[in-house]
Amino acid sequence: SFLLFRVKVKNLMSVVMIGKALKLTGYHSESKAKEYKHVCKRACQRAVDQLKAGALAVEAVAAALVELEDSPFTNAGMGSNLNLSGEIECDASIMDGKSLHFGAVGAISGIKNPVLVANRLLSEAQKGKLSAGRIPPCFLVGRGAHDWAVSHGIPPCPSEKMATKFSLSAYKRNKRKMELAEKMDTGQNQTKKRRQSSENENGSGCLDTVGAVVVDLEGNVAAAVSSGGLAMKHPGRVGQAAHYGCGCWAENACNMNPYSTAVSTSGCGEHLIRTMLARECSAAMQSEDAHQALLEAMQNKFISSPFLTSEDRVLGGVIVLRCCRCVEAQPSQNIQGILVEFLWSHTTESMCVGYMSAQDSKAKTHISRLPPGTVPGQSLAIEGGVCRLMGVVE
């Protein structure tokens, strides 16, 4: 299905799109859906406020992610999933379409907003080489990432303060189920059934990475993503949210590419890493028909990817912005506009998205779901819209 929304905007050229809260099994409950929509709206508003104040896309997308990380209802920053050792380790990355610089952190603990560390890595790299001609890092992990963040003025946050009642109770529940499973017969078929049942019952299959994509007043694009990773993951595991070309991608238009594109992904990190889905979707968006291009990319480069032939279900989703400039002659003035297409697609059962332009009084939100009767991981949903952002050329 493809939904088309048309919005006319004058003088302010900016659009924010947020995606979060993919679930592997079961529809979102109405109570949780309401909370997901609220946090998406707040994130959109925060980014738009930044854009109206003159911020660039990369600054606005970081602001949106901070709002998402601060929510106890998202698996990012505060309230993230706990790993096997009962600790929180987060992944995040950000990419600036104007400079093409990228910053990321993986398996970082004790930092409330991992995206701020990723963004600081990006901005520090733009300053050039370090002393003695050393290349500045763009991706740091673990203790090294934490220490670098603190040395650059980002305050630490005790891990126990980042855990919420919900994440702690989920950890205890998952740990009991794992201990029980280990005591039972470990036959292959029974183990597989128990694993699937466990995911269905305790929500360990919840793949709620958060992400955002933005186009600013100048037509620059940026993308970011943040995640606490899978529940009960092995310590040190790094998901797609930190990997280059896998969690997010942003690239302004150039001579070779007529469209500016920004992509953020969510889902099973291992599936997204092995397919580099963010970059694949960005490349596909250079085709004339954005909807058809994204549909084919999700089907051919993800669900039917030769790199995932051993997987029964391929789980993930994307939010995408595609922009191009256009100039129209008017009787009294030249009007410069940006045509913005925003799309989302997912193979998981549901996905919450929010979007907002600088002219909107509030963000719009939507829970996208697979069509009835389809199988998660084997089918996909795709929706989106378009808006024309106008401004006067002096």
Short mmCIF file of C-alpha atoms in Angstrom, two decimals:
data_model
loop_
_atom_site.label_atom_id
_atom_site.label_comp_id
_atom_site.label_asym_id
_atom_site.label_seq_id
_atom_site.Cartn_x
_atom_site.Cartn_y
_atom_site.Cartn_z
CA SER A 1 0.00 0.00 0.00
CA PHE A 2 1.15 3.57 -0.63
CA LEU A 3 -0.39 6.59 1.05
CA LEU A 4 0.25 10.02 -0.42
CA PHE A 5 0.13 13.15 1.75
CA ARG A 6 0.55 16.58 0.14
CA VAL A 7 1.53 19.61 2.22
CA LYS A 8 2.35 23.10 0.91
CA VAL A 9 4.91 24.98 2.97
CA LYS A 10 6.17 28.52 2.39
CA ASN A 11 9.47 30.14 3.40
CA LEU A 12 10.58 27.34 5.74
CA MET A 13 12.33 24.40 4.14
CA SER A 14 12.66 21.60 6.65
CA VAL A 15 11.15 18.21 7.33
CA VAL A 16 11.71 15.79 10.21
CA MET A 17 10.82 12.12 10.16
CA ILE A 18 11.07 9.74 13.13
CA GLY A 19 10.85 5.96 13.15
CA LYS A 20 10.84 3.66 16.17
CA ALA A 21 9.40 0.71 18.01
CA LEU A 22 9.35 -2.21 15.64
CA LYS A 23 7.94 -5.37 17.14
CA LEU A 24 8.72 -8.87 16.01
CA THR A 25 5.60 -10.49 17.41
CA GLY A 26 2.17 -9.14 18.28
CA TYR A 27 0.61 -5.77 17.65
CA HIS A 28 1.50 -2.87 19.92
CA SER A 29 -1.01 -2.58 22.71
CA GLU A 30 -3.12 0.57 22.61
CA SER A 31 -1.49 1.91 25.77
CA LYS A 32 2.03 1.47 24.42
CA ALA A 33 1.06 2.74 20.98
CA LYS A 34 -0.10 5.95 22.62
CA GLU A 35 3.22 6.39 24.42
CA TYR A 36 5.19 5.62 21.25
CA LYS A 37 3.22 8.24 19.35
CA HIS A 38 3.78 10.83 22.08
CA VAL A 39 7.54 10.36 22.10
CA CYS A 40 7.66 10.51 18.28
CA LYS A 41 5.75 13.80 18.38
CA ARG A 42 8.11 15.26 20.98
CA ALA A 43 11.16 14.21 18.96
CA CYS A 44 9.76 15.78 15.78
CA GLN A 45 8.93 19.00 17.62
CA ARG A 46 12.37 19.23 19.18
CA ALA A 47 14.09 18.83 15.82
CA VAL A 48 11.78 21.33 14.10
CA ASP A 49 12.43 23.86 16.87
CA GLN A 50 16.14 23.50 16.15
CA LEU A 51 15.59 23.93 12.41
CA LYS A 52 13.47 27.06 12.91
CA ALA A 53 16.30 28.51 14.99
CA GLY A 54 18.65 28.01 12.06
CA ALA A 55 20.31 24.73 13.02
CA LEU A 56 21.68 22.43 10.34
CA ALA A 57 20.16 19.02 9.68
CA VAL A 58 22.86 17.15 11.60
CA GLU A 59 22.23 19.22 14.75
CA ALA A 60 18.46 18.77 14.46
CA VAL A 61 18.66 15.01 13.96
CA ALA A 62 20.86 14.69 17.07
CA ALA A 63 18.30 16.69 19.07
CA ALA A 64 15.52 14.36 17.93
CA LEU A 65 17.52 11.31 19.01
CA VAL A 66 18.22 12.79 22.45
CA GLU A 67 14.46 13.09 22.98
CA LEU A 68 13.99 9.46 21.93
CA GLU A 69 16.87 8.23 24.10
CA ASP A 70 15.49 10.05 27.14
CA SER A 71 12.14 8.28 26.93
CA PRO A 72 11.77 5.25 29.25
CA PHE A 73 9.55 3.64 26.59
CA THR A 74 12.30 3.24 23.99
CA ASN A 75 15.13 0.75 23.83
CA ALA A 76 17.77 3.47 23.52
CA GLY A 77 19.63 5.41 26.18
CA MET A 78 17.49 5.44 29.33
CA GLY A 79 15.57 2.21 29.79
CA SER A 80 17.60 0.17 27.31
CA ASN A 81 17.61 -3.62 27.33
CA LEU A 82 20.02 -5.28 29.74
CA ASN A 83 22.59 -7.75 28.46
CA LEU A 84 23.41 -11.22 29.84
CA SER A 85 25.46 -9.64 32.62
CA GLY A 86 22.63 -7.32 33.64
CA GLU A 87 24.35 -4.25 32.18
CA ILE A 88 23.29 -1.65 29.61
CA GLU A 89 25.48 -1.29 26.53
CA CYS A 90 24.27 1.08 23.80
CA ASP A 91 25.00 1.66 20.12
CA ALA A 92 24.44 4.85 18.12
CA SER A 93 25.56 6.55 14.93
CA ILE A 94 24.96 9.74 12.96
CA MET A 95 25.80 10.86 9.42
CA ASP A 96 25.89 14.33 7.88
CA GLY A 97 24.87 14.40 4.21
CA LYS A 98 26.67 17.68 3.57
CA SER A 99 30.16 16.71 4.74
CA LEU A 100 29.59 12.93 4.50
CA HIS A 101 31.23 12.60 7.90
CA PHE A 102 30.08 9.79 10.21
CA GLY A 103 30.33 9.19 13.95
CA ALA A 104 29.45 6.08 15.96
CA VAL A 105 29.76 4.37 19.33
CA GLY A 106 29.25 0.70 20.12
CA ALA A 107 28.66 -1.19 23.37
CA ILE A 108 29.06 2.03 25.35
CA SER A 109 28.01 2.07 29.02
CA GLY A 110 27.47 4.86 31.53
CA ILE A 111 26.46 7.55 29.01
CA LYS A 112 22.87 8.77 29.03
CA ASN A 113 22.80 9.91 25.39
CA PRO A 114 25.06 7.80 23.15
CA VAL A 115 24.07 9.83 20.07
CA LEU A 116 25.78 12.88 21.59
CA VAL A 117 29.06 10.97 21.67
CA ALA A 118 28.56 9.87 18.06
CA ASN A 119 27.80 13.45 17.06
CA ARG A 120 30.85 14.76 18.92
CA LEU A 121 33.04 12.20 17.11
CA LEU A 122 31.63 13.48 13.84
CA SER A 123 32.24 17.15 14.66
CA GLU A 124 35.76 16.50 16.02
CA ALA A 125 36.68 14.63 12.83
CA GLN A 126 35.64 17.65 10.78
CA LYS A 127 38.37 19.68 12.50
CA GLY A 128 41.07 17.67 10.76
CA LYS A 129 44.01 15.60 11.91
CA LEU A 130 45.17 15.25 15.49
CA SER A 131 48.69 15.94 16.77
CA ALA A 132 51.52 14.18 14.96
CA GLY A 133 49.25 13.73 11.95
CA ARG A 134 46.98 11.13 13.57
CA ILE A 135 43.61 10.42 11.97
CA PRO A 136 40.73 11.24 14.38
CA PRO A 137 38.45 8.29 15.21
CA CYS A 138 34.93 8.03 13.81
CA PHE A 139 33.87 4.85 15.67
CA LEU A 140 34.72 3.99 19.28
CA VAL A 141 33.50 1.12 21.45
CA GLY A 142 33.26 0.05 25.09
CA ARG A 143 35.36 1.66 27.79
CA GLY A 144 37.38 3.62 25.25
CA ALA A 145 34.21 5.27 23.94
CA HIS A 146 33.09 6.12 27.48
CA ASP A 147 36.43 7.65 28.46
CA TRP A 148 36.64 9.66 25.22
CA ALA A 149 33.13 11.02 25.83
CA VAL A 150 33.93 12.11 29.39
CA SER A 151 37.21 13.72 28.27
CA HIS A 152 35.21 15.76 25.73
CA GLY A 153 32.75 17.11 28.28
CA ILE A 154 29.91 14.62 28.01
CA PRO A 155 28.87 13.77 31.58
CA PRO A 156 28.80 10.12 32.70
CA CYS A 157 25.63 8.54 34.04
CA PRO A 158 25.73 5.54 36.40
CA SER A 159 24.35 2.47 34.65
CA GLU A 160 21.97 1.77 37.52
CA LYS A 161 20.30 5.14 36.85
CA MET A 162 19.80 4.25 33.18
CA ALA A 163 17.82 1.10 33.98
CA THR A 164 14.07 1.47 34.49
CA LYS A 165 11.61 -0.67 36.43
CA PHE A 166 10.42 -2.10 33.12
CA SER A 167 13.89 -3.00 31.81
CA LEU A 168 14.91 -4.52 35.17
CA SER A 169 11.74 -6.64 35.44
CA ALA A 170 12.17 -7.78 31.84
CA TYR A 171 15.76 -8.80 32.58
CA LYS A 172 14.75 -10.81 35.66
CA ARG A 173 11.95 -12.49 33.73
CA ASN A 174 14.21 -13.34 30.80
CA LYS A 175 16.93 -14.66 33.11
CA ARG A 176 14.48 -17.00 34.87
CA LYS A 177 13.25 -18.34 31.55
CA MET A 178 16.81 -18.94 30.34
CA GLU A 179 17.73 -20.77 33.55
CA LEU A 180 14.61 -22.91 33.27
CA ALA A 181 15.34 -23.69 29.62
CA GLU A 182 18.87 -24.83 30.48
CA LYS A 183 17.52 -27.33 33.01
CA MET A 184 15.10 -28.85 30.54
CA ASP A 185 15.73 -31.22 27.67
CA THR A 186 17.98 -29.44 25.14
CA GLY A 187 16.83 -31.38 22.09
CA GLN A 188 17.05 -29.25 18.96
CA ASN A 189 13.34 -29.14 18.14
CA GLN A 190 12.26 -28.47 21.73
CA THR A 191 14.92 -25.80 22.15
CA LYS A 192 13.77 -24.07 18.99
CA LYS A 193 10.15 -24.14 20.14
CA ARG A 194 11.07 -22.79 23.57
CA ARG A 195 13.15 -20.00 22.02
CA GLN A 196 10.29 -18.91 19.80
CA SER A 197 7.83 -19.16 22.70
CA SER A 198 10.13 -17.13 24.91
CA GLU A 199 10.31 -14.35 22.31
CA ASN A 200 6.55 -14.29 22.00
CA GLU A 201 5.95 -14.18 25.73
CA ASN A 202 8.63 -11.95 27.17
CA GLY A 203 9.23 -9.48 24.39
CA SER A 204 12.88 -10.36 23.84
CA GLY A 205 12.03 -10.19 20.14
CA CYS A 206 11.23 -6.50 20.45
CA LEU A 207 13.41 -4.71 17.92
CA ASP A 208 12.73 -1.12 18.87
CA THR A 209 15.75 0.79 17.64
CA VAL A 210 15.00 4.51 17.26
CA GLY A 211 16.05 6.69 14.36
CA ALA A 212 15.44 9.99 12.58
CA VAL A 213 16.05 11.62 9.21
CA VAL A 214 16.01 15.39 8.55
CA VAL A 215 16.28 17.92 5.71
CA ASP A 216 17.13 21.49 6.78
CA LEU A 217 16.57 25.04 5.50
CA GLU A 218 19.45 24.73 3.03
CA GLY A 219 18.43 21.32 1.69
CA ASN A 220 21.07 19.39 3.65
CA VAL A 221 20.09 15.93 4.91
CA ALA A 222 21.18 13.99 8.00
CA ALA A 223 20.32 10.68 9.64
CA ALA A 224 20.86 9.09 13.04
CA VAL A 225 20.03 5.88 14.91
CA SER A 226 20.32 4.64 18.50
CA SER A 227 19.67 1.33 20.24
CA GLY A 228 20.16 -0.57 23.46
CA GLY A 229 20.41 -3.78 21.43
CA LEU A 230 18.69 -7.12 21.85
CA ALA A 231 17.60 -8.20 25.32
CA MET A 232 20.00 -10.69 26.93
CA LYS A 233 22.64 -10.07 24.26
CA HIS A 234 26.22 -11.16 24.86
CA PRO A 235 28.34 -8.41 26.47
CA GLY A 236 30.31 -6.56 23.82
CA ARG A 237 27.81 -7.27 21.03
CA VAL A 238 27.48 -4.32 18.64
CA GLY A 239 24.37 -4.03 16.48
CA GLN A 240 23.61 -2.27 13.22
CA ALA A 241 22.98 1.06 14.98
CA ALA A 242 26.73 1.62 15.17
CA HIS A 243 27.86 0.11 11.86
CA TYR A 244 28.70 2.27 8.84
CA GLY A 245 26.14 1.88 6.07
CA CYS A 246 23.92 -0.34 8.19
CA GLY A 247 22.20 1.82 10.81
CA CYS A 248 21.95 5.14 8.98
CA TRP A 249 23.04 6.90 5.81
CA ALA A 250 22.86 10.51 4.58
CA GLU A 251 24.17 11.97 1.34
CA ASN A 252 23.46 15.32 -0.28
CA ALA A 253 22.81 15.48 -4.01
CA CYS A 254 25.91 15.86 -6.22
CA ASN A 255 26.84 15.58 -9.89
CA MET A 256 26.52 11.80 -9.79
CA ASN A 257 23.40 11.68 -7.62
CA PRO A 258 20.44 13.93 -8.49
CA TYR A 259 18.69 13.28 -5.16
CA SER A 260 19.68 13.92 -1.56
CA THR A 261 18.85 10.89 0.58
CA ALA A 262 18.70 10.08 4.30
CA VAL A 263 17.94 6.63 5.72
CA SER A 264 17.65 5.16 9.22
CA THR A 265 17.06 1.46 9.92
CA SER A 266 15.63 -0.67 12.71
CA GLY A 267 15.23 -4.38 13.30
CA CYS A 268 17.49 -7.37 13.81
CA GLY A 269 21.00 -5.94 13.88
CA GLU A 270 22.65 -9.01 12.43
CA HIS A 271 20.30 -9.01 9.44
CA LEU A 272 20.86 -5.30 8.81
CA ILE A 273 24.63 -5.56 9.15
CA ARG A 274 24.93 -8.44 6.67
CA THR A 275 22.89 -6.55 4.07
CA MET A 276 24.12 -2.97 4.73
CA LEU A 277 20.49 -1.99 4.28
CA ALA A 278 20.81 1.75 4.97
CA ARG A 279 23.29 2.31 2.16
CA GLU A 280 21.45 -0.07 -0.19
CA CYS A 281 18.21 1.88 0.27
CA SER A 282 19.99 5.19 -0.25
CA ALA A 283 21.50 3.98 -3.53
CA ALA A 284 18.11 2.70 -4.67
CA MET A 285 16.55 6.13 -4.07
CA GLN A 286 18.43 7.56 -7.07
CA SER A 287 15.88 5.83 -9.32
CA GLU A 288 13.01 7.91 -10.68
CA ASP A 289 10.18 6.11 -8.84
CA ALA A 290 11.04 6.27 -5.11
CA HIS A 291 8.19 3.99 -4.00
CA GLN A 292 9.04 1.25 -6.50
CA ALA A 293 12.75 1.59 -5.78
CA LEU A 294 12.28 1.14 -2.03
CA LEU A 295 9.91 -1.78 -2.59
CA GLU A 296 12.48 -3.54 -4.78
CA ALA A 297 15.34 -2.78 -2.39
CA MET A 298 13.48 -4.23 0.59
CA GLN A 299 12.47 -7.30 -1.39
CA ASN A 300 15.69 -8.01 -3.31
CA LYS A 301 18.38 -6.59 -1.03
CA PHE A 302 16.82 -7.64 2.28
CA ILE A 303 14.05 -10.29 2.34
CA SER A 304 15.56 -12.24 -0.59
CA SER A 305 19.17 -11.24 0.02
CA PRO A 306 21.71 -13.98 -0.82
CA PHE A 307 23.48 -13.03 2.42
CA LEU A 308 20.46 -14.14 4.49
CA THR A 309 19.39 -17.34 2.76
CA SER A 310 19.75 -19.32 6.00
CA GLU A 311 17.24 -17.09 7.83
CA ASP A 312 13.57 -18.12 8.10
CA ARG A 313 12.46 -14.56 8.78
CA VAL A 314 14.33 -11.40 7.82
CA LEU A 315 13.35 -8.63 10.21
CA GLY A 316 13.86 -4.92 9.75
CA GLY A 317 12.51 -1.59 8.65
CA VAL A 318 13.60 1.76 7.25
CA ILE A 319 12.56 5.40 7.20
CA VAL A 320 13.69 7.34 4.14
CA LEU A 321 13.81 10.97 2.99
CA ARG A 322 14.52 11.86 -0.64
CA CYS A 323 14.86 15.48 -1.78
CA CYS A 324 15.55 17.43 -4.95
CA ARG A 325 15.61 21.15 -5.70
CA CYS A 326 13.37 22.85 -8.24
CA VAL A 327 13.00 26.50 -9.29
CA GLU A 328 9.72 27.85 -10.65
CA ALA A 329 9.27 31.23 -12.32
CA GLN A 330 6.44 33.36 -10.92
CA PRO A 331 5.14 36.67 -12.32
CA SER A 332 6.81 38.73 -9.61
CA GLN A 333 9.50 36.49 -8.13
CA ASN A 334 11.43 33.26 -8.41
CA ILE A 335 10.30 30.51 -6.10
CA GLN A 336 12.88 27.92 -5.10
CA GLY A 337 11.48 24.73 -3.70
CA ILE A 338 12.52 21.34 -2.41
CA LEU A 339 10.41 18.35 -3.32
CA VAL A 340 10.60 15.97 -0.36
CA GLU A 341 9.42 12.37 -0.47
CA PHE A 342 9.26 10.51 2.83
CA LEU A 343 8.75 6.76 2.97
CA TRP A 344 8.81 3.94 5.47
CA SER A 345 8.87 0.19 4.98
CA HIS A 346 9.17 -2.79 7.33
CA THR A 347 9.02 -6.57 7.45
CA THR A 348 8.26 -6.63 11.18
CA GLU A 349 4.66 -6.77 12.30
CA SER A 350 4.44 -3.09 13.19
CA MET A 351 6.39 0.16 13.18
CA CYS A 352 5.65 3.59 14.65
CA VAL A 353 6.56 6.66 12.59
CA GLY A 354 6.17 10.39 13.04
CA TYR A 355 6.78 13.26 10.62
CA MET A 356 6.59 17.03 10.65
CA SER A 357 7.50 20.03 8.52
CA ALA A 358 8.49 23.41 9.92
CA GLN A 359 5.12 24.83 8.92
CA ASP A 360 3.13 22.19 10.81
CA SER A 361 1.70 23.07 14.22
CA LYS A 362 2.23 19.49 15.41
CA ALA A 363 3.66 16.22 14.19
CA LYS A 364 1.65 13.47 12.57
CA THR A 365 2.14 9.91 13.83
CA HIS A 366 1.14 6.53 12.48
CA ILE A 367 1.43 2.88 13.52
CA SER A 368 2.21 1.02 10.31
CA ARG A 369 1.30 -2.68 10.27
CA LEU A 370 1.75 -5.58 7.90
CA PRO A 371 -1.40 -6.51 5.96
CA PRO A 372 -3.60 -9.11 7.74
CA GLY A 373 -2.62 -12.70 7.05
CA THR A 374 0.96 -11.93 6.02
CA VAL A 375 4.01 -13.45 7.71
CA PRO A 376 6.50 -11.14 9.49
CA GLY A 377 9.97 -11.48 8.02
CA GLN A 378 8.61 -12.74 4.71
CA SER A 379 6.30 -9.85 3.74
CA LEU A 380 6.62 -6.09 3.83
CA ALA A 381 4.57 -2.93 4.24
CA ILE A 382 5.46 0.33 2.50
CA GLU A 383 3.84 3.74 2.91
CA GLY A 384 4.78 7.38 2.67
CA GLY A 385 4.03 10.82 1.32
CA VAL A 386 5.37 13.91 -0.38
CA CYS A 387 5.55 17.63 0.39
CA ARG A 388 6.76 20.65 -1.51
CA LEU A 389 8.80 23.11 0.54
CA MET A 390 8.88 26.59 -0.96
CA GLY A 391 11.07 29.64 -0.44
CA VAL A 392 11.69 32.93 -2.20
CA VAL A 393 15.00 33.26 -4.06
CA GLU A 394 16.44 36.76 -3.52
#
